[in-house]
Amino acid sequence: MRDPMSAFTDAFTTLLFGKVETTRLPVRTSTGQAQAVYLPTAAPGLGDSGVIIGREVYSGKGYIYDPFQLYGQQLPAPHWLVLGESGNGKSALEKTYVLRQLRFRDRQVVVLDAQGEDGAGEWNLIAQELGITPIRLDPMAALDGGIKLNPLDPAITTTGQLALLRTIIEVAMGHGLDERSGFALKVAHAYVHATIVERQPVLMDIVEQLRHPEPESAAAMNVDIDDVRAWGLDVALVLDRLVDGDLRGMFDGPTTVGIDLDSPLIVFDLSHIDRNSIAMPILMAIVGVWLEHTWIRPDRKKRIFLVEEAWHIINSPFVAQLFQRLLKFGRRLGLSFVAVVHHLSDVVDGAAAKEAAAILKMASTRTIYAQKADEARSTGQVLGLPRWAVEIIPSLTPGIAVWDVNGNVQVVKHLVTEAERPLVFTDRAMTESSQAPGAPDAAGPMADGLSDDVRAAEWEAEQRAILMEQQRLNASSESTVA
């Protein structure tokens, strides 16, 4: 009960000034409106050193990613997996990423281009813009003086040559070599390596030695020479496909002179190879091992190995084992492997589930574009994505993706400059109007009629604009980061 003096004071104050206390009416609002009273927050970024990708969707903060800058405490491995259905921006991301990485002087990129467009690989425009000739692996062109890669190139160690030969045979046969076939291949390779010194050994030398083994090879194992010939028959038939079959011309001669492995960008154009044939994983195995022994060197360069249609690698146990070794070896020499796959189910449910899991585990960066709901759920389960990220993947619009960088999960909108646009989009066949044969491409980099010097100056200006935009975005959004 209130004391008399307080009651008298309140009554006197009310008489002089009126009632001073008011009753506040309840406020009805939604959670969406109520959250506006809180300061905006955003997940911490990945730093401000490296390549700008775009903007983090919820904060507008610039998103910068570079595996070489992040490697160590923030990123245990520099390898990157890109997932998503066609038409959502994977190709544009890969190409702008490569173009922006090449602005650094110590970067070098190899691309296995398995997609075709207008009779050439989809990286052809970028190669032309940079003054680079793609290494086009084409069985028909190879027969007429085209590019050849020799699995027995002296630049590859003898151990590497034998491992490559075994992989080619196992991929083609669909199973591992038994001990007897492996022995026949080993003795044939050893004999060719020891006796052919005046020129590069080639696959035909191995095939001939398998068909006609030396008596010394049989005597060394105390077996009949007819047995050694029988053991190597299946191996010879498989290698004969590279010499006189549907893959002839590309690998049955000395490596083509003049392939520039010091170029900042090296593009292997595989677009003339049937993507659904056994030829594609064989090609990728040969190129992968050839690069391992001729390209990756301890010269302190940071190298990026980008593989389109990477399920050809991850879905074959024998090819996957080769690339798994390449990834482990390359990490010590500054190699970042980028695998581009449409659906994760293409690899985790395939014949090489164990090898695929090992490669996925080494990919500390995962970028996921729009997928159907069921595919998004299975992807989230395999990659360990948070529930909120899995739920938004089916609703992502083209150009926006979920990025998971060693557990730092953000939604990022990829930005493409006007200078990059005609080089990176690969849907011209669906979006451009018809033109007469031989007419210039209105969207191409040469259509404006400008000289090379003028276009180079514009390219430089665009790249400077990227860096300025990166700095502006970071400076303007610092206050929004919790």
Short mmCIF file of C-alpha atoms in Angstrom, two decimals:
data_model
loop_
_atom_site.label_atom_id
_atom_site.label_comp_id
_atom_site.label_asym_id
_atom_site.label_seq_id
_atom_site.Cartn_x
_atom_site.Cartn_y
_atom_site.Cartn_z
CA MET A 1 0.00 0.00 0.00
CA ARG A 2 1.35 3.45 -0.91
CA ASP A 3 2.17 5.89 1.90
CA PRO A 4 -0.10 8.97 2.35
CA MET A 5 2.60 11.49 1.33
CA SER A 6 3.20 9.75 -2.05
CA ALA A 7 -0.51 9.58 -2.73
CA PHE A 8 -0.90 13.30 -1.88
CA THR A 9 2.04 14.24 -4.16
CA ASP A 10 0.65 12.29 -7.12
CA ALA A 11 -2.82 13.84 -6.64
CA PHE A 12 -1.39 17.38 -6.47
CA THR A 13 0.80 16.83 -9.58
CA THR A 14 -2.15 15.46 -11.53
CA LEU A 15 -4.28 18.47 -10.53
CA LEU A 16 -1.63 20.94 -11.75
CA PHE A 17 -0.24 19.19 -14.89
CA GLY A 18 -2.74 16.51 -15.76
CA LYS A 19 -2.03 12.77 -15.90
CA VAL A 20 1.60 12.21 -16.95
CA GLU A 21 1.69 8.42 -17.24
CA THR A 22 0.53 6.79 -20.47
CA THR A 23 -0.25 3.21 -21.40
CA ARG A 24 1.74 1.90 -24.42
CA LEU A 25 -0.30 -0.04 -26.92
CA PRO A 26 1.11 -3.43 -27.97
CA VAL A 27 3.09 -3.53 -31.22
CA ARG A 28 2.34 -6.31 -33.67
CA THR A 29 5.05 -7.07 -36.23
CA SER A 30 6.66 -9.90 -38.17
CA THR A 31 10.10 -11.36 -37.57
CA GLY A 32 11.15 -10.00 -40.97
CA GLN A 33 10.27 -6.46 -39.85
CA ALA A 34 11.63 -6.85 -36.34
CA GLN A 35 15.07 -7.91 -37.55
CA ALA A 36 15.52 -4.42 -39.03
CA VAL A 37 16.11 -3.04 -35.54
CA TYR A 38 19.28 -5.15 -35.26
CA LEU A 39 22.57 -4.11 -36.81
CA PRO A 40 23.25 -6.02 -40.05
CA THR A 41 25.76 -8.84 -39.68
CA ALA A 42 27.61 -11.06 -42.11
CA ALA A 43 29.93 -14.02 -41.92
CA PRO A 44 33.62 -13.10 -42.02
CA GLY A 45 35.14 -13.12 -45.49
CA LEU A 46 38.26 -14.87 -46.72
CA GLY A 47 40.50 -11.82 -46.65
CA ASP A 48 41.26 -9.17 -49.23
CA SER A 49 44.19 -10.77 -51.05
CA GLY A 50 43.64 -12.78 -54.20
CA VAL A 51 41.04 -12.95 -56.95
CA ILE A 52 37.67 -11.25 -56.62
CA ILE A 53 34.78 -13.59 -57.37
CA GLY A 54 31.82 -11.30 -56.75
CA ARG A 55 29.62 -10.24 -53.83
CA GLU A 56 28.42 -12.12 -50.77
CA VAL A 57 24.65 -12.00 -51.27
CA TYR A 58 23.44 -11.17 -47.76
CA SER A 59 25.93 -8.43 -46.89
CA GLY A 60 27.03 -7.11 -50.28
CA LYS A 61 30.64 -7.53 -49.18
CA GLY A 62 33.20 -8.31 -51.87
CA TYR A 63 34.08 -12.00 -52.00
CA ILE A 64 37.74 -12.78 -52.69
CA TYR A 65 39.10 -16.29 -53.07
CA ASP A 66 42.59 -17.58 -53.77
CA PRO A 67 43.71 -21.09 -52.70
CA PHE A 68 47.36 -20.07 -52.73
CA GLN A 69 46.76 -17.16 -50.35
CA LEU A 70 44.49 -19.20 -48.07
CA TYR A 71 46.57 -22.38 -48.04
CA GLY A 72 47.71 -23.29 -44.55
CA GLN A 73 45.63 -22.28 -41.56
CA GLN A 74 42.45 -21.36 -43.48
CA LEU A 75 42.66 -24.00 -46.21
CA PRO A 76 44.24 -27.44 -45.66
CA ALA A 77 44.30 -28.26 -49.39
CA PRO A 78 44.20 -26.01 -52.48
CA HIS A 79 41.88 -28.23 -54.52
CA TRP A 80 38.40 -27.15 -55.63
CA LEU A 81 35.20 -28.96 -56.66
CA VAL A 82 32.57 -27.11 -58.75
CA LEU A 83 29.09 -28.65 -58.97
CA GLY A 84 25.86 -27.68 -60.68
CA GLU A 85 23.50 -28.30 -63.54
CA SER A 86 24.15 -26.79 -66.97
CA GLY A 87 23.17 -23.18 -67.56
CA ASN A 88 23.79 -21.89 -64.04
CA GLY A 89 27.18 -20.25 -64.52
CA LYS A 90 29.86 -22.87 -63.89
CA SER A 91 31.70 -22.14 -67.15
CA ALA A 92 31.58 -18.37 -66.63
CA LEU A 93 33.01 -18.79 -63.13
CA GLU A 94 35.86 -21.03 -64.28
CA LYS A 95 36.86 -18.76 -67.14
CA THR A 96 36.79 -15.48 -65.25
CA TYR A 97 38.66 -17.15 -62.40
CA VAL A 98 41.42 -18.26 -64.79
CA LEU A 99 41.59 -14.87 -66.53
CA ARG A 100 41.91 -13.09 -63.20
CA GLN A 101 44.47 -15.55 -61.86
CA LEU A 102 46.61 -14.95 -64.94
CA ARG A 103 46.96 -11.32 -63.87
CA PHE A 104 49.47 -12.60 -61.32
CA ARG A 105 52.90 -13.16 -62.83
CA ASP A 106 53.59 -16.42 -61.00
CA ARG A 107 50.46 -18.26 -62.19
CA GLN A 108 50.16 -20.94 -64.86
CA VAL A 109 47.01 -22.80 -65.89
CA VAL A 110 46.30 -26.03 -67.78
CA VAL A 111 42.73 -26.71 -68.93
CA LEU A 112 41.34 -30.01 -70.19
CA ASP A 113 38.56 -28.67 -72.40
CA ALA A 114 36.07 -31.47 -73.04
CA GLN A 115 33.19 -29.25 -74.19
CA GLY A 116 32.70 -28.34 -77.85
CA GLU A 117 31.22 -25.26 -79.50
CA ASP A 118 31.30 -24.12 -83.13
CA GLY A 119 33.73 -26.89 -84.07
CA ALA A 120 36.25 -26.01 -81.35
CA GLY A 121 36.61 -26.21 -77.61
CA GLU A 122 34.76 -23.65 -75.54
CA TRP A 123 38.08 -22.20 -74.30
CA ASN A 124 39.07 -21.36 -77.86
CA LEU A 125 38.00 -17.70 -77.64
CA ILE A 126 40.02 -17.10 -74.49
CA ALA A 127 43.06 -18.80 -76.03
CA GLN A 128 42.75 -16.58 -79.10
CA GLU A 129 42.42 -13.45 -76.97
CA LEU A 130 45.64 -14.34 -75.15
CA GLY A 131 47.47 -15.30 -78.35
CA ILE A 132 47.65 -19.01 -77.46
CA THR A 133 47.08 -21.99 -79.77
CA PRO A 134 45.14 -24.83 -78.05
CA ILE A 135 46.63 -28.33 -78.15
CA ARG A 136 43.85 -30.01 -80.11
CA LEU A 137 43.80 -33.79 -79.72
CA ASP A 138 41.88 -35.06 -82.72
CA PRO A 139 42.34 -38.55 -84.25
CA MET A 140 41.61 -37.28 -87.77
CA ALA A 141 43.94 -34.28 -87.51
CA ALA A 142 46.66 -36.41 -85.90
CA LEU A 143 46.82 -38.59 -89.01
CA ASP A 144 47.63 -35.47 -91.03
CA GLY A 145 50.42 -34.05 -88.93
CA GLY A 146 48.35 -33.05 -85.90
CA ILE A 147 49.31 -33.01 -82.23
CA LYS A 148 50.84 -36.16 -80.74
CA LEU A 149 51.63 -37.00 -77.11
CA ASN A 150 53.99 -39.92 -76.60
CA PRO A 151 53.36 -42.07 -73.48
CA LEU A 152 56.98 -43.21 -73.84
CA ASP A 153 58.38 -39.69 -74.02
CA PRO A 154 61.88 -39.67 -72.43
CA ALA A 155 60.70 -36.71 -70.31
CA ILE A 156 58.60 -39.27 -68.38
CA THR A 157 60.52 -41.55 -66.04
CA THR A 158 60.60 -45.27 -66.83
CA THR A 159 58.48 -45.91 -63.74
CA GLY A 160 55.97 -43.32 -64.91
CA GLN A 161 55.87 -44.82 -68.41
CA LEU A 162 55.09 -48.28 -67.08
CA ALA A 163 52.42 -46.91 -64.71
CA LEU A 164 50.84 -45.01 -67.59
CA LEU A 165 50.83 -48.07 -69.86
CA ARG A 166 49.16 -50.14 -67.13
CA THR A 167 46.52 -47.45 -66.57
CA ILE A 168 45.70 -47.18 -70.28
CA ILE A 169 45.24 -50.94 -70.50
CA GLU A 170 43.21 -51.22 -67.28
CA VAL A 171 40.88 -48.37 -68.28
CA ALA A 172 40.27 -49.95 -71.69
CA MET A 173 39.76 -53.45 -70.27
CA GLY A 174 37.65 -52.33 -67.32
CA HIS A 175 39.62 -54.39 -64.81
CA GLY A 176 43.10 -54.63 -63.37
CA LEU A 177 45.95 -56.51 -65.02
CA ASP A 178 46.65 -59.97 -63.68
CA GLU A 179 50.17 -60.93 -62.72
CA ARG A 180 50.98 -62.71 -65.97
CA SER A 181 49.79 -59.89 -68.23
CA GLY A 182 51.58 -57.41 -66.02
CA PHE A 183 54.80 -59.40 -66.33
CA ALA A 184 54.54 -59.54 -70.13
CA LEU A 185 54.05 -55.76 -70.27
CA LYS A 186 56.92 -55.15 -67.86
CA VAL A 187 59.47 -57.20 -69.81
CA ALA A 188 58.36 -55.71 -73.14
CA HIS A 189 58.75 -52.19 -71.78
CA ALA A 190 62.13 -52.96 -70.22
CA TYR A 191 63.44 -54.42 -73.49
CA VAL A 192 62.24 -51.44 -75.56
CA HIS A 193 63.69 -48.97 -73.07
CA ALA A 194 67.07 -50.72 -73.07
CA THR A 195 67.45 -51.27 -76.82
CA ILE A 196 65.94 -48.21 -78.52
CA VAL A 197 68.23 -45.30 -77.80
CA GLU A 198 68.68 -43.51 -81.14
CA ARG A 199 65.08 -42.21 -81.18
CA GLN A 200 62.01 -41.86 -78.98
CA PRO A 201 60.43 -45.27 -78.29
CA VAL A 202 56.79 -45.40 -79.39
CA LEU A 203 53.78 -47.61 -78.63
CA MET A 204 54.30 -49.72 -81.76
CA ASP A 205 57.62 -50.84 -80.29
CA ILE A 206 55.79 -52.17 -77.21
CA VAL A 207 53.12 -53.86 -79.33
CA GLU A 208 55.74 -55.58 -81.50
CA GLN A 209 57.65 -56.78 -78.46
CA LEU A 210 54.46 -58.18 -76.90
CA ARG A 211 53.70 -60.05 -80.12
CA HIS A 212 57.26 -61.32 -80.50
CA PRO A 213 58.86 -61.51 -77.03
CA GLU A 214 62.56 -62.14 -76.72
CA PRO A 215 63.71 -65.61 -75.59
CA GLU A 216 65.70 -63.97 -72.80
CA SER A 217 62.47 -62.72 -71.24
CA ALA A 218 61.09 -66.24 -70.99
CA ALA A 219 64.36 -67.71 -69.79
CA ALA A 220 64.59 -65.17 -66.96
CA MET A 221 61.37 -66.57 -65.45
CA ASN A 222 62.00 -70.18 -66.54
CA VAL A 223 58.83 -70.30 -68.63
CA ASP A 224 58.11 -71.15 -72.23
CA ILE A 225 58.21 -68.27 -74.71
CA ASP A 226 54.78 -69.23 -76.04
CA ASP A 227 53.40 -68.63 -72.54
CA VAL A 228 54.90 -65.14 -72.43
CA ARG A 229 53.38 -64.40 -75.84
CA ALA A 230 49.96 -65.62 -74.67
CA TRP A 231 50.19 -63.57 -71.47
CA GLY A 232 50.77 -60.38 -73.45
CA LEU A 233 48.19 -60.96 -76.19
CA ASP A 234 45.33 -59.03 -74.55
CA VAL A 235 47.71 -56.21 -73.63
CA ALA A 236 48.91 -55.99 -77.23
CA LEU A 237 45.34 -55.86 -78.54
CA VAL A 238 44.47 -52.95 -76.25
CA LEU A 239 47.57 -50.95 -77.16
CA ASP A 240 46.93 -51.69 -80.82
CA ARG A 241 43.80 -49.53 -80.50
CA LEU A 242 46.04 -46.54 -79.86
CA VAL A 243 48.25 -47.47 -82.79
CA ASP A 244 45.82 -48.68 -85.45
CA GLY A 245 42.32 -48.23 -83.98
CA ASP A 246 39.91 -45.38 -83.35
CA LEU A 247 42.50 -43.45 -81.31
CA ARG A 248 45.34 -43.86 -83.79
CA GLY A 249 47.53 -40.91 -84.56
CA MET A 250 47.46 -39.13 -81.21
CA PHE A 251 49.80 -41.31 -79.15
CA ASP A 252 51.69 -43.52 -81.60
CA GLY A 253 54.59 -41.25 -82.42
CA PRO A 254 57.12 -38.86 -80.86
CA THR A 255 55.69 -35.93 -78.93
CA THR A 256 55.02 -32.99 -81.24
CA VAL A 257 57.84 -30.46 -81.15
CA GLY A 258 56.87 -26.93 -80.14
CA ILE A 259 54.32 -27.56 -77.39
CA ASP A 260 54.96 -24.62 -75.10
CA LEU A 261 54.81 -25.80 -71.50
CA ASP A 262 55.98 -22.37 -70.31
CA SER A 263 52.92 -20.58 -71.67
CA PRO A 264 50.76 -18.99 -68.94
CA LEU A 265 47.71 -20.86 -70.30
CA ILE A 266 47.80 -24.34 -71.85
CA VAL A 267 44.53 -25.64 -73.28
CA PHE A 268 44.08 -29.28 -74.29
CA ASP A 269 41.12 -29.30 -76.66
CA LEU A 270 39.36 -32.67 -76.29
CA SER A 271 36.12 -31.51 -77.93
CA HIS A 272 36.59 -33.77 -80.97
CA ILE A 273 36.58 -36.90 -78.79
CA ASP A 274 33.31 -38.69 -78.02
CA ARG A 275 32.67 -37.80 -74.36
CA ASN A 276 30.77 -41.04 -73.75
CA SER A 277 33.42 -43.36 -75.16
CA ILE A 278 36.23 -45.12 -73.35
CA ALA A 279 38.58 -42.80 -75.23
CA MET A 280 37.94 -39.87 -72.88
CA PRO A 281 39.24 -41.41 -69.62
CA ILE A 282 42.18 -42.88 -71.55
CA LEU A 283 42.97 -39.42 -72.90
CA MET A 284 42.72 -37.84 -69.47
CA ALA A 285 45.00 -40.49 -67.98
CA ILE A 286 47.64 -39.93 -70.64
CA VAL A 287 47.47 -36.14 -70.39
CA GLY A 288 47.48 -36.24 -66.59
CA VAL A 289 50.59 -38.42 -66.31
CA TRP A 290 52.34 -36.59 -69.16
CA LEU A 291 51.76 -33.28 -67.34
CA GLU A 292 52.89 -34.75 -64.03
CA HIS A 293 56.29 -35.58 -65.47
CA THR A 294 56.77 -32.66 -67.86
CA TRP A 295 54.84 -29.68 -66.47
CA ILE A 296 54.90 -29.72 -62.66
CA ARG A 297 58.32 -28.50 -61.61
CA PRO A 298 59.82 -27.08 -58.40
CA ASP A 299 60.11 -23.55 -59.82
CA ARG A 300 57.86 -21.78 -57.29
CA LYS A 301 55.14 -21.17 -59.86
CA LYS A 302 51.56 -21.55 -58.69
CA ARG A 303 49.78 -23.91 -61.07
CA ILE A 304 46.07 -24.54 -61.69
CA PHE A 305 44.90 -27.75 -63.37
CA LEU A 306 41.26 -27.36 -64.43
CA VAL A 307 39.36 -30.37 -65.75
CA GLU A 308 36.00 -30.09 -67.48
CA GLU A 309 33.77 -33.18 -67.36
CA ALA A 310 35.90 -34.43 -64.46
CA TRP A 311 33.61 -37.42 -63.83
CA HIS A 312 35.65 -39.17 -66.55
CA ILE A 313 38.51 -39.05 -64.07
CA ILE A 314 36.75 -39.61 -60.76
CA ASN A 315 34.47 -42.36 -62.07
CA SER A 316 37.29 -44.62 -63.27
CA PRO A 317 39.17 -46.37 -60.44
CA PHE A 318 42.43 -46.56 -62.37
CA VAL A 319 42.41 -42.96 -63.63
CA ALA A 320 41.23 -41.73 -60.22
CA GLN A 321 44.19 -43.43 -58.54
CA LEU A 322 46.57 -41.65 -60.91
CA PHE A 323 45.02 -38.26 -60.23
CA GLN A 324 44.86 -38.94 -56.51
CA ARG A 325 48.63 -39.38 -56.57
CA LEU A 326 48.97 -36.26 -58.73
CA LEU A 327 46.98 -34.22 -56.20
CA LYS A 328 49.09 -35.42 -53.27
CA PHE A 329 52.31 -34.84 -55.17
CA GLY A 330 51.25 -31.51 -56.66
CA ARG A 331 50.27 -29.96 -53.34
CA ARG A 332 53.93 -29.79 -52.37
CA LEU A 333 54.75 -27.99 -55.63
CA GLY A 334 51.95 -25.42 -55.68
CA LEU A 335 49.25 -27.20 -57.71
CA SER A 336 45.55 -26.44 -57.35
CA PHE A 337 43.28 -29.03 -58.99
CA VAL A 338 39.83 -27.81 -60.11
CA ALA A 339 37.27 -30.52 -60.95
CA VAL A 340 34.02 -29.51 -62.67
CA VAL A 341 31.14 -31.99 -62.34
CA HIS A 342 27.44 -31.67 -63.08
CA HIS A 343 26.14 -34.00 -60.36
CA LEU A 344 27.87 -35.49 -57.36
CA SER A 345 25.87 -38.69 -57.85
CA ASP A 346 27.80 -39.15 -61.11
CA VAL A 347 30.87 -40.02 -59.06
CA VAL A 348 29.87 -41.15 -55.55
CA ASP A 349 27.61 -43.89 -56.92
CA GLY A 350 30.02 -44.96 -59.65
CA ALA A 351 32.55 -47.72 -59.97
CA ALA A 352 35.25 -45.67 -58.22
CA ALA A 353 33.33 -44.69 -55.09
CA LYS A 354 36.35 -45.22 -52.84
CA GLU A 355 38.72 -43.22 -55.03
CA ALA A 356 36.08 -40.52 -55.56
CA ALA A 357 35.64 -40.13 -51.80
CA ALA A 358 39.40 -39.68 -51.41
CA ILE A 359 39.54 -36.99 -54.11
CA LEU A 360 36.49 -35.20 -52.69
CA LYS A 361 38.10 -35.22 -49.26
CA MET A 362 41.13 -33.40 -50.68
CA ALA A 363 38.91 -30.68 -52.17
CA SER A 364 38.68 -28.18 -49.33
CA THR A 365 36.72 -25.75 -51.51
CA ARG A 366 33.28 -26.70 -52.86
CA THR A 367 31.08 -24.46 -55.02
CA ILE A 368 27.51 -25.64 -55.60
CA TYR A 369 25.20 -24.06 -58.16
CA ALA A 370 21.47 -24.78 -58.49
CA GLN A 371 20.41 -28.42 -58.33
CA LYS A 372 17.11 -30.23 -57.95
CA ALA A 373 15.94 -30.73 -54.38
CA ASP A 374 16.76 -34.45 -54.16
CA GLU A 375 20.20 -33.91 -55.68
CA ALA A 376 20.81 -30.98 -53.31
CA ARG A 377 19.96 -33.16 -50.30
CA SER A 378 22.33 -35.94 -51.34
CA THR A 379 25.04 -33.39 -52.16
CA GLY A 380 24.61 -31.74 -48.78
CA GLN A 381 24.85 -35.07 -47.02
CA VAL A 382 28.04 -36.11 -48.81
CA LEU A 383 29.74 -32.73 -48.42
CA GLY A 384 28.46 -32.01 -44.91
CA LEU A 385 26.73 -28.74 -45.81
CA PRO A 386 24.59 -26.94 -43.19
CA ARG A 387 20.85 -27.40 -43.49
CA TRP A 388 20.13 -23.81 -44.50
CA ALA A 389 22.54 -24.09 -47.45
CA VAL A 390 20.95 -27.32 -48.66
CA GLU A 391 17.49 -25.75 -48.53
CA ILE A 392 18.40 -22.78 -50.73
CA ILE A 393 20.38 -24.66 -53.41
CA PRO A 394 17.28 -25.58 -55.50
CA SER A 395 16.17 -21.91 -55.55
CA LEU A 396 19.51 -20.41 -56.58
CA THR A 397 19.37 -18.31 -59.74
CA PRO A 398 22.08 -18.45 -62.44
CA GLY A 399 25.31 -16.85 -61.31
CA ILE A 400 24.68 -17.43 -57.59
CA ALA A 401 26.22 -20.37 -55.73
CA VAL A 402 26.86 -21.73 -52.26
CA TRP A 403 30.57 -21.59 -51.45
CA ASP A 404 32.01 -23.86 -48.77
CA VAL A 405 35.65 -23.01 -48.11
CA ASN A 406 36.80 -25.38 -45.37
CA GLY A 407 33.55 -24.88 -43.43
CA ASN A 408 33.14 -21.15 -44.17
CA VAL A 409 29.80 -21.31 -46.02
CA GLN A 410 28.47 -18.26 -47.85
CA VAL A 411 26.18 -17.45 -50.76
CA VAL A 412 28.04 -15.59 -53.51
CA LYS A 413 26.93 -13.80 -56.65
CA HIS A 414 29.53 -14.06 -59.39
CA LEU A 415 30.37 -10.81 -61.21
CA VAL A 416 31.40 -10.71 -64.87
CA THR A 417 32.87 -7.57 -66.45
CA GLU A 418 31.87 -6.33 -69.89
CA ALA A 419 35.31 -7.21 -71.28
CA GLU A 420 34.96 -10.78 -70.02
CA ARG A 421 31.36 -11.32 -71.07
CA PRO A 422 31.90 -12.22 -74.76
CA LEU A 423 34.69 -14.60 -73.79
CA VAL A 424 33.07 -16.60 -71.02
CA PHE A 425 29.47 -17.34 -71.95
CA THR A 426 29.02 -20.59 -73.87
CA ASP A 427 25.36 -20.45 -74.89
CA ARG A 428 25.72 -18.40 -78.07
CA ALA A 429 24.12 -21.14 -80.17
CA MET A 430 20.91 -20.69 -78.15
CA THR A 431 20.93 -16.93 -77.72
CA GLU A 432 22.36 -15.40 -80.91
CA SER A 433 20.45 -14.72 -84.10
CA SER A 434 21.36 -16.67 -87.21
CA GLN A 435 24.21 -15.35 -89.34
CA ALA A 436 25.51 -16.17 -92.73
CA PRO A 437 28.40 -18.62 -92.83
CA GLY A 438 31.65 -16.77 -92.30
CA ALA A 439 29.96 -13.67 -90.91
CA PRO A 440 31.69 -12.13 -87.90
CA ASP A 441 30.30 -12.96 -84.48
CA ALA A 442 28.63 -9.83 -83.14
CA ALA A 443 29.37 -10.88 -79.59
CA GLY A 444 32.96 -11.86 -80.22
CA PRO A 445 35.98 -9.89 -79.08
CA MET A 446 36.95 -8.87 -82.63
CA ALA A 447 33.51 -7.58 -83.71
CA ASP A 448 34.13 -3.97 -82.70
CA GLY A 449 36.81 -3.54 -85.34
CA LEU A 450 39.28 -2.13 -82.85
CA SER A 451 42.98 -2.69 -83.15
CA ASP A 452 44.81 -5.14 -80.91
CA ASP A 453 46.44 -2.26 -79.02
CA VAL A 454 43.11 -0.57 -78.31
CA ARG A 455 41.48 -3.81 -77.19
CA ALA A 456 44.49 -4.59 -74.99
CA ALA A 457 44.19 -1.17 -73.36
CA GLU A 458 40.49 -1.77 -72.72
CA TRP A 459 41.31 -5.17 -71.24
CA GLU A 460 43.82 -3.57 -68.87
CA ALA A 461 41.24 -0.96 -67.84
CA GLU A 462 38.63 -3.62 -67.12
CA GLN A 463 41.05 -5.58 -64.97
CA ARG A 464 42.00 -2.47 -63.03
CA ALA A 465 38.29 -1.84 -62.53
CA ILE A 466 37.95 -5.30 -60.98
CA LEU A 467 40.61 -4.50 -58.39
CA MET A 468 39.12 -1.07 -57.66
CA GLU A 469 35.68 -2.60 -57.21
CA GLN A 470 37.16 -5.18 -54.85
CA GLN A 471 38.68 -2.43 -52.68
CA ARG A 472 35.50 -0.31 -52.79
CA LEU A 473 33.26 -3.20 -51.77
CA ASN A 474 35.49 -4.11 -48.86
CA ALA A 475 35.79 -0.52 -47.61
CA SER A 476 32.07 0.23 -47.85
CA SER A 477 30.95 -2.94 -46.12
CA GLU A 478 33.44 -3.20 -43.23
CA SER A 479 30.84 -1.80 -40.84
CA THR A 480 28.44 -4.60 -41.68
CA VAL A 481 30.68 -7.42 -40.53
CA ALA A 482 30.08 -8.60 -37.00
#
